Short mmCIF file of C-alpha atoms in Angstrom, two decimals:
data_model
loop_
_atom_site.label_atom_id
_atom_site.label_comp_id
_atom_site.label_asym_id
_atom_site.label_seq_id
_atom_site.Cartn_x
_atom_site.Cartn_y
_atom_site.Cartn_z
CA MET A 1 -3.42 -14.07 5.26
CA THR A 2 -6.06 -16.43 3.97
CA ASP A 3 -5.03 -20.08 4.05
CA PHE A 4 -5.11 -21.96 0.75
CA PRO A 5 -5.26 -25.76 1.25
CA GLY A 6 -2.46 -27.75 -0.32
CA ILE A 7 -0.07 -24.94 -1.16
CA SER A 8 2.77 -23.32 0.72
CA ARG A 9 2.52 -19.97 2.54
CA ILE A 10 4.72 -18.25 -0.07
CA ALA A 11 2.65 -19.74 -2.90
CA ALA A 12 -0.50 -18.54 -1.20
CA ILE A 13 0.83 -15.01 -0.99
CA THR A 14 1.83 -15.10 -4.66
CA LEU A 15 -1.67 -16.25 -5.58
CA THR A 16 -3.24 -13.54 -3.46
CA ALA A 17 -1.09 -10.91 -5.19
CA ALA A 18 -2.37 -12.12 -8.56
CA LEU A 19 -5.96 -11.99 -7.39
CA SER A 20 -5.44 -8.47 -6.11
CA MET A 21 -5.35 -7.16 -9.67
CA THR A 22 -9.09 -7.75 -9.94
CA ALA A 23 -10.75 -8.00 -6.59
CA GLY A 24 -8.57 -8.33 -3.52
CA LEU A 25 -5.37 -7.54 -1.75
CA ALA A 26 -2.70 -9.27 0.27
CA TRP A 27 -2.99 -8.94 4.03
CA ALA A 28 -0.07 -9.26 6.43
CA ALA A 29 -1.81 -9.69 9.75
CA ASP A 30 1.24 -9.81 11.95
CA ASN A 31 4.64 -8.20 12.39
CA ASN A 32 6.48 -11.21 10.96
CA VAL A 33 5.89 -10.31 7.32
CA SER A 34 9.02 -10.82 5.23
CA ALA A 35 10.48 -8.76 2.40
CA ASP A 36 9.91 -11.69 0.04
CA GLN A 37 6.23 -11.80 0.95
CA ILE A 38 5.90 -8.09 0.29
CA VAL A 39 7.71 -8.37 -3.05
CA ASN A 40 5.43 -11.23 -4.10
CA ALA A 41 2.34 -9.24 -3.18
CA LEU A 42 3.42 -6.07 -4.98
CA GLN A 43 4.65 -7.60 -8.21
CA PRO A 44 2.19 -7.62 -11.13
CA PRO A 45 0.79 -11.05 -11.98
CA LYS A 46 2.51 -12.89 -14.79
CA THR A 47 0.66 -13.48 -18.03
CA LEU A 48 0.23 -17.23 -18.47
CA THR A 49 -1.51 -17.18 -21.84
CA ARG A 50 -2.42 -14.68 -24.52
CA SER A 51 -6.06 -14.86 -23.50
CA LEU A 52 -5.21 -13.85 -19.94
CA SER A 53 -3.45 -10.75 -21.19
CA ALA A 54 -6.52 -9.38 -22.97
CA GLY A 55 -6.84 -5.67 -22.31
CA TRP A 56 -3.12 -5.17 -21.79
CA PRO A 57 -1.42 -2.88 -22.34
CA ALA A 58 -3.89 -0.25 -21.23
CA ASP A 59 -5.44 2.15 -23.71
CA PRO A 60 -2.74 4.79 -24.40
CA SER A 61 -5.04 7.70 -23.58
CA VAL A 62 -6.10 6.10 -20.31
CA GLN A 63 -2.49 5.32 -19.42
CA ALA A 64 -1.43 8.88 -20.25
CA ARG A 65 -4.14 10.29 -17.99
CA GLU A 66 -3.11 7.96 -15.18
CA ASP A 67 0.56 8.85 -15.57
CA GLY A 68 -0.27 12.55 -15.61
CA PHE A 69 -2.29 12.27 -12.42
CA VAL A 70 0.43 10.30 -10.63
CA ASP A 71 2.99 12.92 -11.65
CA SER A 72 0.72 15.65 -10.29
CA VAL A 73 0.71 14.12 -6.78
CA ARG A 74 4.42 13.31 -6.60
CA ASN A 75 6.30 15.26 -3.92
CA ARG A 76 3.03 16.70 -2.64
CA LYS A 77 2.53 17.14 1.07
CA THR A 78 0.06 14.53 2.24
CA ARG A 79 -2.33 17.02 3.80
CA SER A 80 -2.37 19.09 0.59
CA LEU A 81 -4.28 16.40 -1.30
CA SER A 82 -7.91 17.24 -1.91
CA LEU A 83 -10.72 14.81 -1.22
CA GLY A 84 -11.08 14.33 -4.97
CA GLU A 85 -7.40 13.48 -5.34
CA ARG A 86 -7.55 11.05 -2.43
CA GLU A 87 -10.51 9.32 -4.03
CA GLU A 88 -8.75 9.15 -7.41
CA ILE A 89 -5.74 7.53 -5.77
CA ALA A 90 -8.07 5.01 -4.13
CA GLU A 91 -9.71 4.29 -7.48
CA LEU A 92 -6.35 3.72 -9.15
CA ALA A 93 -5.35 1.38 -6.33
CA THR A 94 -8.29 -0.95 -6.89
CA ALA A 95 -6.67 -2.53 -9.96
CA LYS A 96 -3.08 -2.57 -8.70
CA PRO A 97 -1.05 -5.06 -6.63
CA LYS A 98 -1.25 -4.08 -2.99
CA ILE A 99 -0.62 -5.26 0.52
CA ASP A 100 -2.05 -4.22 3.87
CA LEU A 101 0.59 -4.17 6.60
CA ASP A 102 -0.23 -4.37 10.28
CA ILE A 103 1.98 -1.45 11.25
CA GLN A 104 1.00 -0.08 14.65
CA PHE A 105 1.88 3.30 16.14
CA GLU A 106 2.05 4.62 19.63
CA TYR A 107 -1.31 5.71 21.05
CA ASN A 108 -2.66 8.84 19.31
CA SER A 109 0.79 9.30 17.78
CA ALA A 110 2.60 8.98 14.46
CA ARG A 111 5.58 7.29 16.14
CA ILE A 112 6.02 3.71 14.91
CA SER A 113 5.73 1.19 17.74
CA GLN A 114 8.83 -0.86 18.51
CA ALA A 115 6.88 -4.05 17.79
CA SER A 116 6.09 -2.84 14.27
CA LEU A 117 9.57 -1.66 13.30
CA PRO A 118 10.50 -5.07 11.81
CA ALA A 119 7.53 -4.85 9.41
CA VAL A 120 8.59 -1.38 8.25
CA GLN A 121 12.17 -2.60 7.84
CA GLU A 122 11.01 -5.53 5.72
CA LEU A 123 9.02 -3.07 3.61
CA GLY A 124 12.17 -1.02 3.09
CA LYS A 125 14.09 -4.12 2.00
CA ALA A 126 11.30 -5.11 -0.38
CA LEU A 127 11.08 -1.72 -2.08
CA SER A 128 14.87 -1.78 -2.52
CA THR A 129 14.88 -5.05 -4.47
CA PRO A 130 15.48 -5.10 -8.24
CA GLU A 131 11.91 -6.34 -8.74
CA LEU A 132 10.37 -3.22 -7.18
CA LYS A 133 13.05 -0.53 -7.12
CA GLY A 134 12.06 2.53 -9.14
CA SER A 135 8.32 1.83 -9.16
CA THR A 136 5.92 4.39 -7.74
CA PHE A 137 4.09 3.34 -4.59
CA VAL A 138 1.15 4.69 -2.65
CA VAL A 139 1.63 4.60 1.12
CA ALA A 140 -1.86 4.99 2.59
CA GLY A 141 -2.63 5.43 6.27
CA HIS A 142 -5.89 4.11 7.75
CA THR A 143 -7.31 4.34 11.26
CA ASP A 144 -10.13 2.64 13.12
CA ALA A 145 -13.40 4.47 13.82
CA ILE A 146 -12.54 5.63 17.33
CA GLY A 147 -12.45 9.44 17.45
CA GLY A 148 -13.66 12.18 15.16
CA ASP A 149 -13.26 12.45 11.40
CA ALA A 150 -10.83 15.38 11.42
CA PHE A 151 -8.63 13.84 14.12
CA ASN A 152 -8.40 10.50 12.35
CA GLN A 153 -7.76 12.11 8.98
CA ASP A 154 -4.85 14.11 10.39
CA LEU A 155 -3.50 11.09 12.26
CA SER A 156 -3.59 8.87 9.17
CA GLU A 157 -1.76 11.52 7.14
CA ARG A 158 0.96 11.93 9.75
CA ARG A 159 1.41 8.18 10.01
CA ALA A 160 1.76 7.82 6.24
CA ASP A 161 4.35 10.60 6.30
CA THR A 162 6.25 8.79 9.06
CA ILE A 163 6.51 5.64 6.96
CA LYS A 164 7.73 7.67 3.97
CA ARG A 165 10.41 9.42 6.05
CA TYR A 166 11.60 6.11 7.45
CA LEU A 167 11.87 4.56 3.99
CA THR A 168 13.70 7.54 2.50
CA ASP A 169 16.04 8.04 5.49
CA LYS A 170 16.86 4.40 6.23
CA TYR A 171 16.64 2.77 2.81
CA GLY A 172 17.26 5.59 0.34
CA ILE A 173 13.91 5.17 -1.38
CA ALA A 174 13.34 8.22 -3.59
CA GLY A 175 10.72 10.51 -2.10
CA ALA A 176 9.17 11.03 -5.54
CA ASP A 177 8.49 7.29 -5.70
CA LEU A 178 6.33 7.38 -2.56
CA VAL A 179 2.92 9.03 -2.78
CA THR A 180 1.49 9.37 0.72
CA VAL A 181 -2.19 9.68 1.45
CA GLY A 182 -4.38 9.45 4.54
CA TYR A 183 -7.93 8.12 4.65
CA GLY A 184 -8.64 8.35 8.35
CA LYS A 185 -11.59 6.12 9.18
CA SER A 186 -13.30 6.61 5.81
CA LYS A 187 -12.23 3.25 4.33
CA LEU A 188 -12.52 0.67 7.08
CA LYS A 189 -11.25 -2.78 6.20
CA ASP A 190 -13.98 -4.31 8.33
CA PRO A 191 -16.99 -1.96 8.53
CA THR A 192 -18.82 -4.49 10.69
CA ALA A 193 -16.17 -4.03 13.40
CA PRO A 194 -15.25 -0.34 13.11
CA THR A 195 -13.08 -0.26 16.25
CA SER A 196 -11.16 -3.43 15.40
CA ALA A 197 -7.37 -3.32 15.10
CA VAL A 198 -7.68 -4.77 11.59
CA ASN A 199 -8.74 -1.31 10.42
CA ARG A 200 -5.53 0.30 11.72
CA ARG A 201 -3.17 -0.41 8.86
CA VAL A 202 -0.79 0.92 6.25
CA GLN A 203 -1.62 -0.06 2.69
CA VAL A 204 1.12 -0.08 0.07
CA VAL A 205 0.12 -0.08 -3.62
CA ASN A 206 2.37 -0.53 -6.66
CA LEU A 207 1.16 2.04 -9.20
CA ASN A 208 3.62 0.95 -11.90
CA SER A 209 2.07 -2.47 -12.35
CA LYS A 210 1.75 -3.91 -15.81
CA THR A 211 1.13 -7.54 -16.55
CA ALA A 212 4.52 -9.21 -16.75
CA SER A 213 5.46 -11.82 -19.31
CA LYS A 214 6.15 -15.30 -18.02
#
């Protein structure tokens, strides 16, 4: 997480979540992320003034198209998504609150590492809170650039599916509220360091984000 001078860690995460609506995303770079931090990152930014809310709500036709697309990928098997659908999900995610979680898996496996279980558990708690419960979330798997395209694509899909199963089995999150997608090594967080661990991540995006009133 980027440090912001003069404000607390929680305040910094809240600010980052607000900025994510236009250009960025929250990053949890360790396994000590809390449910509160995840909730703050995934909530839509609050409207402070009328001028800041310009453009909201979205054009009804645009919103209807978005809703229709999201409904079309609900309950789909991750590997059934086409390249075009994966790219459309990625495009939708650019303007939504999101957080990258440093969730690691066993080597060449979709089994969550013991060290990363607390982060997944905090995610489950966060998605169960009144602030987020019932929203639709993208769970996107990403790998580093080690290995071939097909291998990494398959691995990222299986890892996203593992997170979904954990959340539905352990926390009762509705499967229809979790859209899983894998991007393999196609969307590196740090293209200048393609083998870096920072690229191995699970991104969670809140698709049901609308600017909230203060």
